[in-house]
Coordinates of C-alpha atoms in Angstrom, one line a residue:
Chain A
M13 CA -51.3 -31.9 32.1
A14 CA -50.4 -33.9 28.9
T15 CA -48.5 -32.3 26.2
V16 CA -49.8 -32.0 22.6
P17 CA -47.6 -33.4 20.0
G18 CA -46.3 -31.0 17.4
C19 CA -47.3 -27.8 19.4
F20 CA -44.7 -25.9 21.3
V21 CA -44.6 -22.8 23.6
V22 CA -42.2 -20.1 23.2
T23 CA -42.0 -16.9 25.4
P24 CA -41.8 -13.4 23.8
S25 CA -38.2 -13.0 24.9
D26 CA -37.3 -16.4 23.4
L27 CA -39.3 -15.6 20.2
S28 CA -37.0 -12.6 19.8
A29 CA -34.1 -14.9 18.8
L30 CA -36.1 -15.9 15.7
F31 CA -34.8 -13.1 13.6
G32 CA -31.1 -13.8 14.4
I33 CA -32.0 -17.6 13.6
L34 CA -33.5 -16.7 10.3
D35 CA -30.3 -14.5 9.6
E36 CA -28.0 -17.5 10.6
L37 CA -30.1 -19.9 8.2
G38 CA -29.5 -17.3 5.4
Y39 CA -32.9 -15.8 5.1
R40 CA -33.7 -12.0 4.8
T41 CA -36.9 -11.5 6.8
L42 CA -39.8 -9.3 5.7
G43 CA -42.7 -8.9 8.0
P44 CA -45.1 -6.2 9.5
T45 CA -43.7 -2.8 10.3
V46 CA -45.1 0.7 10.7
R47 CA -44.5 3.3 7.9
D48 CA -46.4 6.3 6.9
G49 CA -49.1 5.6 9.3
A50 CA -49.9 2.0 8.1
I51 CA -48.6 -1.5 8.9
V52 CA -46.6 -2.5 5.8
I53 CA -44.4 -5.3 4.9
G54 CA -40.7 -4.3 5.3
E55 CA -37.4 -5.6 6.4
I56 CA -37.2 -6.9 9.9
S57 CA -34.1 -7.4 11.9
G58 CA -35.5 -7.5 15.4
I59 CA -38.5 -7.1 17.5
S60 CA -38.0 -3.2 17.5
D61 CA -39.1 -3.3 14.0
L62 CA -42.4 -5.0 14.8
P63 CA -45.7 -2.9 15.5
I64 CA -45.7 -4.1 19.3
G65 CA -48.6 -2.7 21.1
I66 CA -50.1 -1.3 18.1
T67 CA -53.5 -2.0 16.6
D68 CA -55.7 -0.7 13.5
E69 CA -59.0 0.5 13.0
Q70 CA -60.4 -0.3 9.8
G71 CA -63.7 0.3 7.9
P72 CA -65.0 1.0 4.6
G73 CA -62.7 3.6 3.2
R74 CA -61.1 4.0 6.6
Y75 CA -57.7 2.9 8.1
R76 CA -56.1 4.2 11.3
L77 CA -53.4 2.9 13.6
R78 CA -53.8 3.4 17.5
D79 CA -52.5 1.9 20.6
G80 CA -53.6 -1.6 21.1
V81 CA -52.9 -4.2 24.0
A82 CA -49.5 -3.3 25.4
G83 CA -46.8 -5.7 24.6
A84 CA -49.0 -7.7 22.0
W85 CA -46.9 -8.5 18.9
F86 CA -49.7 -9.2 16.5
G87 CA -52.7 -7.1 17.7
F88 CA -53.6 -5.9 14.3
A89 CA -55.1 -7.2 11.0
V90 CA -53.7 -7.0 7.4
G91 CA -52.4 -3.6 6.1
P92 CA -52.4 -2.8 2.5
Q93 CA -49.7 -5.1 1.5
S94 CA -49.6 -8.6 1.1
A95 CA -47.1 -11.4 -0.1
R96 CA -47.8 -10.4 -3.6
A97 CA -45.2 -7.7 -4.0
H98 CA -42.4 -10.0 -2.8
L99 CA -43.4 -13.0 -5.1
S100 CA -44.3 -10.8 -8.2
P101 CA -42.8 -7.2 -7.8
P102 CA -44.9 -4.4 -9.0
E103 CA -42.2 -3.6 -11.5
R104 CA -39.5 -6.0 -12.9
P105 CA -37.4 -6.0 -15.9
L106 CA -38.3 -8.7 -18.5
L107 CA -35.8 -8.2 -21.3
E108 CA -33.1 -6.0 -22.8
I109 CA -33.2 -5.8 -26.5
R110 CA -30.1 -4.8 -28.3
S111 CA -30.2 -3.6 -32.0
R112 CA -27.1 -5.1 -33.7
G113 CA -27.1 -3.7 -37.1
P114 CA -30.6 -4.8 -38.3
T115 CA -30.7 -7.8 -36.1
L116 CA -32.1 -7.8 -32.7
E117 CA -30.8 -9.5 -29.7
F118 CA -32.9 -10.5 -26.8
V119 CA -31.2 -10.8 -23.4
E120 CA -32.8 -11.9 -20.2
P121 CA -31.6 -10.0 -17.3
E122 CA -29.8 -11.8 -14.6
H123 CA -32.1 -12.7 -11.8
H124 CA -31.1 -13.2 -8.2
T125 CA -33.6 -14.9 -5.9
E126 CA -32.9 -14.0 -2.2
R127 CA -34.0 -16.6 0.4
T128 CA -36.6 -14.8 2.1
A129 CA -38.6 -15.4 5.3
L130 CA -42.1 -13.9 5.3
F131 CA -42.7 -13.5 8.9
G132 CA -46.2 -12.6 10.2
I133 CA -48.2 -13.0 7.2
R134 CA -51.9 -13.8 7.9
P135 CA -53.8 -17.0 6.8
C136 CA -55.8 -15.1 4.1
D137 CA -52.5 -14.0 2.6
L138 CA -50.9 -17.5 2.6
A139 CA -54.3 -18.7 0.9
A140 CA -53.8 -15.9 -1.6
M141 CA -50.3 -17.3 -2.3
E142 CA -51.8 -20.6 -3.1
V143 CA -54.4 -18.8 -5.5
Q144 CA -51.6 -17.0 -7.3
D145 CA -49.6 -20.2 -7.6
R146 CA -52.4 -21.8 -9.7
V147 CA -52.1 -18.7 -12.0
L148 CA -48.5 -18.3 -12.2
A149 CA -46.8 -21.4 -11.2
R150 CA -49.1 -24.5 -12.0
G151 CA -50.4 -23.6 -15.6
P152 CA -48.6 -24.8 -18.8
H153 CA -46.3 -21.7 -18.7
P154 CA -45.0 -21.4 -15.2
D155 CA -43.2 -17.9 -14.5
P156 CA -39.9 -18.9 -13.7
R157 CA -39.1 -15.9 -11.5
Y158 CA -42.3 -16.3 -9.5
V159 CA -41.6 -20.1 -9.0
A160 CA -37.9 -19.2 -8.0
A161 CA -39.2 -16.7 -5.4
R162 CA -41.8 -19.1 -4.1
D163 CA -39.3 -22.0 -3.7
T164 CA -37.0 -19.8 -1.8
T165 CA -39.6 -18.2 0.5
L166 CA -40.1 -19.7 4.1
V167 CA -43.6 -18.8 5.6
V168 CA -44.1 -18.0 9.2
V169 CA -47.8 -17.5 9.4
V170 CA -49.6 -15.8 12.2
N171 CA -53.2 -16.9 13.1
C172 CA -55.5 -14.0 13.7
G173 CA -56.7 -13.0 17.1
V174 CA -57.7 -9.3 16.2
P175 CA -59.6 -9.2 13.1
A176 CA -60.5 -6.0 11.3
D177 CA -64.1 -4.8 10.8
T178 CA -63.6 -5.4 7.2
C179 CA -62.4 -9.1 7.4
F180 CA -64.6 -12.0 6.3
C181 CA -62.2 -15.0 6.0
P182 CA -64.5 -17.5 7.8
S183 CA -66.9 -17.1 4.8
T184 CA -64.1 -17.9 2.4
R185 CA -62.6 -20.7 4.5
T186 CA -59.2 -19.0 4.4
G187 CA -58.8 -18.0 8.1
P188 CA -58.6 -16.9 10.8
R189 CA -56.3 -20.1 11.3
A190 CA -54.0 -21.4 8.8
R191 CA -54.2 -25.3 8.2
S192 CA -51.4 -25.8 5.7
G193 CA -49.0 -24.4 3.4
F194 CA -46.8 -22.7 6.0
D195 CA -43.3 -23.7 7.5
L196 CA -44.1 -22.4 10.9
S197 CA -47.5 -21.2 12.4
V198 CA -47.7 -18.9 15.3
T199 CA -50.5 -18.2 17.5
E200 CA -50.1 -15.4 20.2
V201 CA -52.0 -15.8 23.5
V202 CA -52.0 -12.6 25.6
D203 CA -54.1 -11.7 28.5
Q204 CA -53.8 -10.1 32.0
T205 CA -51.6 -12.9 33.3
D206 CA -50.0 -14.7 30.3
H207 CA -48.2 -13.9 27.3
Y208 CA -46.8 -16.7 25.1
F209 CA -46.7 -18.0 21.6
V210 CA -47.9 -21.4 20.5
L211 CA -45.8 -22.7 17.6
E212 CA -46.7 -25.4 15.1
P213 CA -44.0 -26.4 12.5
G214 CA -45.5 -27.4 9.0
S215 CA -42.3 -28.3 7.4
E216 CA -38.8 -29.6 8.3
A217 CA -37.5 -26.1 8.0
G218 CA -40.0 -25.1 10.7
V219 CA -39.1 -28.0 12.9
E220 CA -35.3 -26.8 12.6
I221 CA -36.4 -23.3 13.6
V222 CA -38.3 -24.6 16.7
E223 CA -35.3 -26.7 17.7
R224 CA -33.2 -23.6 17.6
L225 CA -35.5 -21.6 19.8
E226 CA -36.0 -22.1 23.5
H227 CA -39.2 -24.0 23.7
R228 CA -41.1 -26.6 25.6
P229 CA -44.0 -28.8 24.5
A230 CA -47.3 -27.1 24.7
D231 CA -49.9 -28.6 27.3
R232 CA -53.6 -29.1 26.2
A233 CA -54.6 -25.7 28.1
E234 CA -52.1 -23.8 26.1
V235 CA -53.2 -25.3 22.9
N236 CA -56.9 -24.6 23.9
A237 CA -56.2 -21.1 24.6
A238 CA -54.4 -20.6 21.3
L239 CA -57.5 -22.2 19.5
A240 CA -59.8 -20.0 21.5
T241 CA -58.1 -16.8 20.1
T242 CA -59.0 -17.7 16.6
E243 CA -62.5 -18.9 17.6
A244 CA -63.0 -15.5 19.3
A245 CA -61.8 -14.0 16.0
V246 CA -64.5 -15.9 14.0
E247 CA -67.2 -14.6 16.4
A248 CA -65.9 -11.1 16.1
I249 CA -66.1 -11.2 12.3
S250 CA -69.6 -10.0 11.0
R251 CA -69.0 -9.5 7.3
S252 CA -69.5 -12.7 5.1
L253 CA -69.4 -13.3 1.3
P254 CA -72.3 -15.2 -0.2
E255 CA -71.3 -18.8 -1.0
Q256 CA -71.1 -20.4 -4.4
L257 CA -70.9 -17.4 -6.5
N258 CA -69.5 -19.3 -9.4
G259 CA -71.7 -19.1 -12.4
R260 CA -74.1 -16.5 -10.6
L261 CA -72.5 -13.0 -10.9
L262 CA -71.7 -13.0 -14.7
A263 CA -75.3 -14.5 -15.3
A264 CA -76.4 -11.2 -13.8
A265 CA -74.4 -9.1 -16.1
D266 CA -77.5 -6.9 -16.8
H267 CA -78.4 -6.3 -13.1
S268 CA -79.1 -2.7 -12.3
R269 CA -76.9 -2.9 -9.1
W270 CA -73.9 -2.6 -11.6
D271 CA -75.1 0.9 -12.5
E272 CA -75.6 1.9 -8.7
V273 CA -72.1 0.6 -7.9
A274 CA -70.5 2.3 -10.9
A275 CA -72.0 5.7 -9.7
R276 CA -69.8 5.3 -6.5
C277 CA -66.9 3.6 -8.0
L278 CA -63.9 6.0 -8.8
S279 CA -62.1 3.5 -11.2
C280 CA -59.2 4.2 -9.2
G281 CA -57.9 0.7 -9.1
N282 CA -57.0 0.8 -5.4
C283 CA -58.9 -2.5 -4.8
T284 CA -56.7 -4.3 -7.4
M285 CA -53.5 -2.8 -6.0
V286 CA -54.3 -4.1 -2.4
C287 CA -55.8 -7.3 -3.5
P288 CA -53.5 -10.3 -2.7
T289 CA -54.7 -12.3 -5.6
C290 CA -54.9 -9.9 -8.4
F291 CA -52.3 -10.8 -11.1
C292 CA -52.9 -8.5 -14.1
S293 CA -49.7 -7.0 -15.6
D294 CA -48.7 -4.7 -18.3
V295 CA -45.2 -4.3 -20.1
R296 CA -43.5 -0.9 -20.8
D297 CA -41.0 -0.6 -23.6
T298 CA -38.4 2.1 -23.7
T299 CA -35.2 2.8 -25.5
D300 CA -32.0 4.5 -24.4
L301 CA -31.0 7.9 -25.8
A302 CA -28.7 6.3 -28.3
G303 CA -31.6 4.4 -29.6
D304 CA -29.7 0.9 -29.8
T305 CA -30.9 -0.6 -26.6
A306 CA -34.6 -1.0 -25.6
T307 CA -35.9 -2.6 -22.4
R308 CA -39.2 -4.4 -21.5
V309 CA -40.5 -3.9 -18.0
Q310 CA -43.3 -5.7 -16.4
V311 CA -45.6 -3.7 -14.2
W312 CA -48.7 -4.5 -12.3
D313 CA -51.9 -3.4 -14.0
S314 CA -55.5 -2.9 -13.2
C315 CA -58.7 -3.9 -14.9
F316 CA -59.9 -0.5 -13.8
T317 CA -57.7 1.4 -16.3
L318 CA -59.0 2.3 -19.8
G319 CA -55.9 1.0 -21.3
H320 CA -56.5 -2.5 -19.9
S321 CA -59.0 -3.5 -22.5
H322 CA -57.7 -1.3 -25.3
L323 CA -58.2 -2.5 -28.8
H324 CA -57.7 -0.5 -31.9
G325 CA -61.0 1.7 -32.2
G326 CA -61.2 2.0 -28.5
S327 CA -61.5 0.2 -25.2
V328 CA -63.9 -2.7 -24.8
R329 CA -64.7 -1.7 -21.1
A330 CA -65.1 2.0 -21.8
D331 CA -67.1 2.7 -18.8
T332 CA -66.8 2.2 -14.9
R333 CA -69.8 -0.2 -14.9
S334 CA -68.1 -2.6 -17.3
R335 CA -64.7 -2.4 -15.4
Y336 CA -66.3 -2.9 -11.9
R337 CA -68.3 -5.8 -13.2
Q338 CA -65.1 -7.4 -14.7
W339 CA -63.3 -7.2 -11.5
L340 CA -66.1 -8.5 -9.3
T341 CA -67.2 -11.3 -11.8
H342 CA -63.7 -12.4 -12.4
K343 CA -62.7 -12.3 -8.7
L344 CA -65.9 -14.2 -7.4
D345 CA -67.2 -16.1 -10.3
T346 CA -65.2 -16.6 -13.5
W347 CA -62.0 -17.4 -11.4
W348 CA -63.7 -20.9 -10.6
D349 CA -63.9 -21.6 -14.4
Q350 CA -60.3 -20.7 -14.8
F351 CA -58.7 -22.0 -11.7
G352 CA -61.2 -24.1 -9.8
Q353 CA -61.5 -21.9 -6.8
S354 CA -62.6 -18.2 -5.8
G355 CA -60.1 -15.4 -6.3
C356 CA -61.2 -13.9 -3.0
V357 CA -59.6 -14.8 0.2
G358 CA -61.6 -12.7 2.5
C359 CA -58.8 -10.2 3.5
G360 CA -61.1 -7.2 3.2
R361 CA -58.5 -4.9 1.9
C362 CA -60.5 -3.9 -1.1
I363 CA -63.2 -2.6 1.3
T364 CA -60.9 -0.7 3.6
W365 CA -58.7 1.0 0.8
C366 CA -61.8 1.8 -1.5
P367 CA -62.0 5.7 -1.2
P368 CA -65.7 5.5 -1.3
G369 CA -65.9 2.4 0.7
I370 CA -67.5 0.0 -1.6
D371 CA -68.1 -3.4 0.1
L372 CA -67.9 -6.3 -2.2
T373 CA -69.6 -8.6 0.2
V374 CA -72.7 -6.3 0.0
E375 CA -72.4 -5.8 -3.8
A376 CA -72.3 -9.5 -4.4
A377 CA -75.1 -10.4 -2.0
A378 CA -77.1 -7.7 -3.7
I379 CA -76.5 -8.9 -7.1
V380 CA -77.1 -12.7 -6.5
G381 CA -79.8 -12.0 -4.1
G382 CA -81.7 -10.0 -6.5
G383 CA -81.7 -6.9 -4.3
Chain B
M13 CA -41.6 -14.3 -22.6
T14 CA -38.4 -14.1 -24.7
P15 CA -38.8 -13.7 -28.4
L16 CA -36.8 -15.2 -31.1
P17 CA -35.0 -12.9 -33.5
Y18 CA -36.5 -12.8 -37.0
R19 CA -36.0 -10.5 -40.0
V20 CA -38.3 -9.4 -42.8
T21 CA -37.4 -10.9 -46.1
A22 CA -40.3 -9.3 -48.1
K23 CA -43.2 -6.8 -47.7
R24 CA -46.3 -6.3 -49.8
R25 CA -48.9 -3.6 -49.4
E26 CA -52.4 -5.2 -49.3
T27 CA -54.5 -2.1 -48.8
P28 CA -53.7 1.6 -47.9
D29 CA -53.1 0.7 -44.3
T30 CA -52.4 -3.0 -44.3
W31 CA -49.1 -4.9 -45.0
T32 CA -48.1 -8.5 -45.2
L33 CA -44.6 -9.4 -44.0
D34 CA -42.5 -12.3 -44.9
L35 CA -40.4 -13.4 -42.0
E36 CA -37.4 -15.6 -41.6
P37 CA -35.7 -16.7 -38.4
V38 CA -32.1 -15.2 -37.8
S39 CA -31.2 -18.6 -36.3
E40 CA -33.8 -20.8 -34.5
P41 CA -37.4 -20.8 -35.8
I42 CA -40.7 -20.9 -33.7
A43 CA -42.5 -24.1 -33.6
T44 CA -44.7 -24.4 -36.8
P45 CA -48.1 -22.7 -36.3
R46 CA -51.3 -24.3 -37.3
P47 CA -54.1 -22.4 -39.0
G48 CA -55.8 -19.9 -36.7
Q49 CA -52.9 -19.6 -34.3
F50 CA -51.1 -16.3 -33.7
T51 CA -47.6 -15.0 -32.5
M52 CA -46.4 -12.0 -30.5
L53 CA -44.5 -9.8 -32.9
Y54 CA -42.1 -7.3 -31.1
A55 CA -41.2 -4.0 -32.8
F56 CA -37.9 -2.6 -31.4
G57 CA -38.5 -0.2 -28.6
R58 CA -42.2 0.1 -29.4
G59 CA -43.6 -3.1 -27.9
E60 CA -45.3 -6.4 -28.7
I61 CA -48.7 -7.2 -30.2
P62 CA -50.7 -10.4 -31.1
I63 CA -50.9 -10.9 -34.9
S64 CA -52.4 -13.9 -36.5
V65 CA -50.4 -16.0 -38.8
S66 CA -51.7 -15.4 -42.4
G67 CA -49.2 -17.9 -44.2
L68 CA -47.7 -20.9 -42.7
P69 CA -43.9 -21.6 -43.1
G70 CA -42.8 -24.7 -45.0
D71 CA -42.2 -26.0 -48.5
G72 CA -40.1 -22.9 -49.2
A73 CA -42.8 -20.5 -48.0
P74 CA -42.0 -18.1 -45.3
L75 CA -43.9 -17.2 -42.1
R76 CA -46.4 -14.6 -43.0
H77 CA -48.2 -12.0 -40.9
T78 CA -50.7 -9.6 -42.3
I79 CA -50.8 -6.3 -40.1
R80 CA -53.0 -3.4 -40.2
A81 CA -51.4 -0.2 -39.1
V82 CA -53.7 1.1 -36.4
G83 CA -51.6 1.6 -33.4
N84 CA -48.1 2.5 -32.0
V85 CA -46.7 -1.2 -32.5
S86 CA -48.7 -2.1 -35.7
E87 CA -47.5 1.1 -37.3
A88 CA -43.7 0.4 -36.4
L89 CA -44.2 -3.3 -37.8
C90 CA -45.8 -2.0 -41.0
D91 CA -42.8 0.6 -41.3
L92 CA -40.3 -2.3 -41.2
A93 CA -38.4 -2.9 -44.5
P94 CA -36.8 -6.1 -46.0
G95 CA -33.8 -6.9 -43.9
D96 CA -35.1 -5.3 -40.7
G97 CA -35.2 -7.2 -37.5
L98 CA -38.1 -8.0 -35.2
G99 CA -38.9 -10.6 -32.4
V100 CA -41.4 -13.3 -32.7
R101 CA -42.9 -15.4 -29.9
G102 CA -45.3 -18.3 -30.2
P103 CA -47.1 -19.8 -31.9
F104 CA -49.9 -19.4 -29.4
G105 CA -53.8 -20.4 -29.0
T106 CA -56.1 -22.7 -30.6
C107 CA -56.4 -23.4 -34.3
W108 CA -59.3 -23.8 -36.8
G109 CA -61.1 -27.4 -36.6
L110 CA -59.8 -28.4 -39.9
D111 CA -59.3 -32.2 -38.7
G112 CA -62.8 -32.4 -37.4
A113 CA -64.2 -30.8 -40.4
E114 CA -63.0 -33.5 -42.8
G115 CA -65.6 -35.0 -44.8
R116 CA -68.0 -32.1 -44.3
D117 CA -68.8 -29.0 -46.2
V118 CA -66.7 -26.0 -45.2
V119 CA -68.0 -22.2 -45.1
I120 CA -65.4 -19.6 -44.3
M121 CA -66.7 -16.1 -43.6
A122 CA -64.2 -13.3 -43.3
G123 CA -64.8 -9.6 -42.7
G124 CA -61.8 -7.1 -43.4
I125 CA -58.5 -8.1 -41.7
G126 CA -60.4 -11.3 -40.5
L127 CA -59.5 -12.9 -43.7
A128 CA -55.7 -13.0 -42.6
P129 CA -56.1 -15.9 -39.8
L130 CA -58.5 -17.7 -42.3
R131 CA -56.2 -17.7 -45.2
P132 CA -54.1 -20.8 -43.9
A133 CA -57.3 -22.5 -43.4
I134 CA -58.5 -21.9 -47.0
E135 CA -55.0 -22.9 -48.1
H136 CA -55.2 -26.2 -46.2
V137 CA -58.7 -27.0 -47.6
L138 CA -57.6 -26.3 -51.1
V139 CA -54.5 -28.4 -50.7
H140 CA -56.3 -31.3 -49.1
R141 CA -59.5 -30.5 -51.3
D142 CA -60.6 -34.2 -51.6
S143 CA -60.9 -34.6 -47.7
Y144 CA -63.8 -32.0 -47.7
G145 CA -67.0 -31.6 -49.3
R146 CA -68.4 -28.4 -50.7
F147 CA -66.2 -25.4 -50.1
A148 CA -67.3 -21.7 -50.0
V149 CA -65.4 -18.5 -49.1
L150 CA -67.3 -15.5 -48.3
V151 CA -65.3 -12.2 -47.9
G152 CA -66.5 -8.7 -47.0
C153 CA -64.7 -5.6 -46.7
R154 CA -65.5 -1.8 -46.4
T155 CA -64.4 -0.9 -50.0
P156 CA -62.7 -2.6 -53.0
G157 CA -59.5 -1.0 -52.0
D158 CA -59.7 -2.7 -48.6
L159 CA -59.8 -6.2 -50.1
L160 CA -56.9 -8.4 -48.8
Y161 CA -55.2 -10.8 -51.1
A162 CA -57.0 -9.6 -54.2
G163 CA -54.9 -11.7 -56.6
Q164 CA -55.2 -14.8 -54.6
L165 CA -59.0 -14.4 -54.3
E166 CA -59.1 -14.1 -58.0
S167 CA -57.1 -17.3 -58.6
W168 CA -59.3 -19.3 -56.0
R169 CA -62.4 -18.0 -57.7
G170 CA -61.0 -19.4 -61.1
R171 CA -61.2 -22.8 -59.6
F172 CA -64.3 -25.1 -60.0
D173 CA -64.0 -26.8 -56.6
V174 CA -64.4 -23.6 -54.4
E175 CA -67.2 -20.9 -54.4
V176 CA -65.7 -17.6 -53.8
E177 CA -68.0 -14.6 -53.0
V178 CA -66.7 -11.0 -52.4
T179 CA -68.8 -8.0 -51.1
V180 CA -68.0 -4.4 -50.2
D181 CA -69.9 -2.2 -47.8
S182 CA -69.7 0.7 -50.4
A183 CA -68.0 1.3 -53.8
D184 CA -67.6 3.6 -56.6
P185 CA -69.5 3.0 -59.8
G186 CA -66.3 1.4 -61.2
W187 CA -67.1 -1.7 -59.0
H188 CA -69.2 -4.4 -60.6
G189 CA -69.3 -6.8 -57.7
D190 CA -71.6 -7.3 -54.8
V191 CA -72.3 -4.4 -52.5
G192 CA -73.7 -5.2 -49.0
V193 CA -72.5 -6.7 -45.8
V194 CA -70.8 -10.1 -45.9
T195 CA -73.8 -11.8 -44.3
S196 CA -75.9 -11.0 -47.4
L197 CA -73.9 -13.6 -49.2
L198 CA -75.0 -16.3 -47.0
P199 CA -78.3 -17.2 -48.8
R200 CA -76.4 -18.1 -51.8
I201 CA -74.6 -20.9 -50.0
P202 CA -76.3 -24.4 -49.9
V203 CA -76.2 -25.4 -46.1
D204 CA -76.5 -29.0 -45.0
P205 CA -76.9 -28.5 -41.3
D206 CA -75.8 -32.0 -40.3
N207 CA -72.8 -32.0 -42.5
I208 CA -70.9 -28.5 -42.2
A209 CA -68.2 -26.6 -40.6
V210 CA -68.3 -22.8 -40.5
M211 CA -65.2 -20.8 -39.7
M212 CA -65.7 -17.0 -39.2
C213 CA -63.2 -14.0 -38.4
G214 CA -64.1 -10.4 -38.5
P215 CA -65.7 -7.7 -36.4
E216 CA -67.7 -9.0 -33.5
V217 CA -70.8 -7.6 -35.0
M218 CA -70.2 -9.5 -38.2
M219 CA -69.6 -12.8 -36.5
R220 CA -72.8 -12.3 -34.3
F221 CA -75.1 -11.9 -37.4
G222 CA -73.2 -14.4 -39.5
A223 CA -73.6 -16.9 -36.6
R224 CA -77.2 -16.1 -36.0
A225 CA -77.9 -16.6 -39.8
M226 CA -76.2 -19.9 -39.7
V227 CA -78.0 -21.1 -36.5
E228 CA -81.2 -20.0 -38.2
R229 CA -80.5 -22.4 -41.0
G230 CA -80.1 -25.1 -38.7
V231 CA -76.4 -25.3 -38.0
A232 CA -75.4 -26.2 -34.6
E233 CA -73.3 -23.8 -32.6
V234 CA -70.7 -26.4 -31.9
D235 CA -70.1 -26.5 -35.8
I236 CA -69.5 -22.8 -36.1
E237 CA -66.1 -21.4 -35.0
V238 CA -65.2 -17.8 -34.4
S239 CA -61.9 -16.1 -33.9
T240 CA -62.0 -13.6 -31.2
E241 CA -59.7 -10.6 -30.4
R242 CA -58.7 -8.7 -27.0
N243 CA -55.8 -6.7 -25.8
M244 CA -53.0 -9.1 -25.0
K245 CA -49.6 -8.6 -23.4
C246 CA -48.3 -12.1 -22.5
A247 CA -50.2 -14.7 -24.5
I248 CA -49.7 -17.3 -21.9
G249 CA -52.5 -16.6 -19.4
H250 CA -50.7 -14.5 -17.0
C251 CA -51.4 -10.8 -17.8
G252 CA -55.1 -10.9 -17.4
H253 CA -55.8 -8.5 -20.4
C254 CA -57.5 -10.9 -22.8
Q255 CA -60.3 -12.1 -20.7
L256 CA -63.8 -12.7 -22.2
G257 CA -65.8 -13.8 -19.1
P258 CA -64.2 -17.1 -18.0
K259 CA -62.1 -17.4 -21.1
F260 CA -58.5 -16.3 -21.6
I261 CA -58.6 -15.7 -25.3
C262 CA -54.7 -16.3 -25.8
A263 CA -55.0 -19.9 -24.3
D264 CA -58.6 -21.0 -24.5
G265 CA -59.0 -19.1 -28.0
P266 CA -58.5 -17.3 -30.2
V267 CA -60.7 -19.8 -32.2
F268 CA -63.6 -21.1 -30.3
P269 CA -66.9 -22.9 -31.1
L270 CA -69.8 -20.7 -30.9
S271 CA -71.3 -22.9 -28.2
Q272 CA -68.5 -21.8 -25.8
V273 CA -68.5 -18.0 -26.6
G274 CA -71.9 -17.1 -28.1
P275 CA -73.6 -15.7 -24.9
L276 CA -70.3 -14.0 -23.9
L277 CA -70.1 -12.1 -27.1
A278 CA -73.7 -11.1 -26.7
V279 CA -72.8 -9.3 -23.5
R280 CA -71.9 -5.6 -24.0
S281 CA -68.5 -4.4 -22.8
L282 CA -67.5 -7.8 -21.5

């Protein structure tokens, strides 16, 4: 059978060599690993660190790990963490300020960017990286450390064959198959008789990695099998986000649904912590005990906190209704005005990790549908 | 995100809780601000807040900021003494449409500390007086003791080419001026809706009522500018705090034509 240009087949035992290759190329590898009952993003040095044979059950306010298809490398959906923590860490020093007599001296901390391979991130999270690029890297004031981290990150994306109940990427057009933005794309094909990976390099670095792996050109049947896995994922996904929400949610700022959702929302901010595109940050100022050196540290913030909108005289968004409305209208509506796209990539984390299980797809549909 | 070191050269108490600081750079200055822009002022160990420029540097004048001590950082800034160091970043944001207002009448309406970001605009119009038509400055504050720049207001009021009106919300019998909200001064001002530029800064409720009154007199929303305020941490559109619907006040504002933010300011708790 004819081979398909640009597509290669690698066996599981041969793909195990990837981690050593990435190490030789000077990358530290971050990827999916099990910790505290969840699949998180951690350091990966070999296949023993991967959640092989494990799957997840997700639903509104629910996440559990259990045994999945034996031997499958990627039989699970996204866990609570995305690439966001790697590219803009939850806490990072901004400045050291030294008081020299009456004069202040501002010193930026030394910043070392480590070449990193993000292995096994999903198409929705790759899309989220591009969403955050528009905020932090492509505006008039690019964040130099975000840009440095982005420029030294190699992306090995894994297309999804086993979506979670909370996924809705087909409706946001961000998955389950990545189309661009990766160095290497991997699709796992696993059934009773076969287990192999179809690799597609998306950059010169990806080509080099494939060349270093034991591989052979993929034939049409193998590529079709890879496409069938993501097509099956599309079929398995039942949730969807209404289209074209720009200009429609904020216009319904007085809708009674905001009161209903506010009665359930705990204002805990979990949704903003697991969201791969949320970018709000705060700064913390402290001084040392001697009082002559101060530090500024940037930390993730959430629009669900009272302090987020604090002004003298009180907070602008003093109740949960206004904070949930801020989050949802920004994510799905005003993000378009600001950045020309939606702030939602359909990963479903905010549904899974919401303690009362609020589902933004349901809320958005109720608000724009008049329900 | 790194401030430049500045020091305080002089300090004046404007009202019981408001101070004006004159600042000079320790070495390199920030770019020259335009009227309406703001900077981020850093107080050692306490934090950083957005403060409007209340006096432009140049021709021997220092960079000036007028600060009301209402929080942790603003109190620390107001506690600084001449010679003390602080950090300045900026300038940031949009400016008053003074170029577009040339040839037209100008009405400035300020409430409380809202006079601070308007002072450079007033000074600009007075310096380039022949470039503008009729000029009115309407100022409101809570009590006579809360009036900013009282001496300067008196000297402007002594000129024949600007109408300056001051009103207070409440006063002791010793006050012989106007009592009432600042919008109550509007009927005194002649308004030619086709040839006017209105600039407002003050509490949002004041700007809503002031804007409504001007719109009722036929002024187009695009000719009414308002300066808005929200929590800010970064001033470069990254921290997410200053959003007003689709707007980042730090970058898209703080000065907006009413046509852009009028409906947003009308949404409660946005």
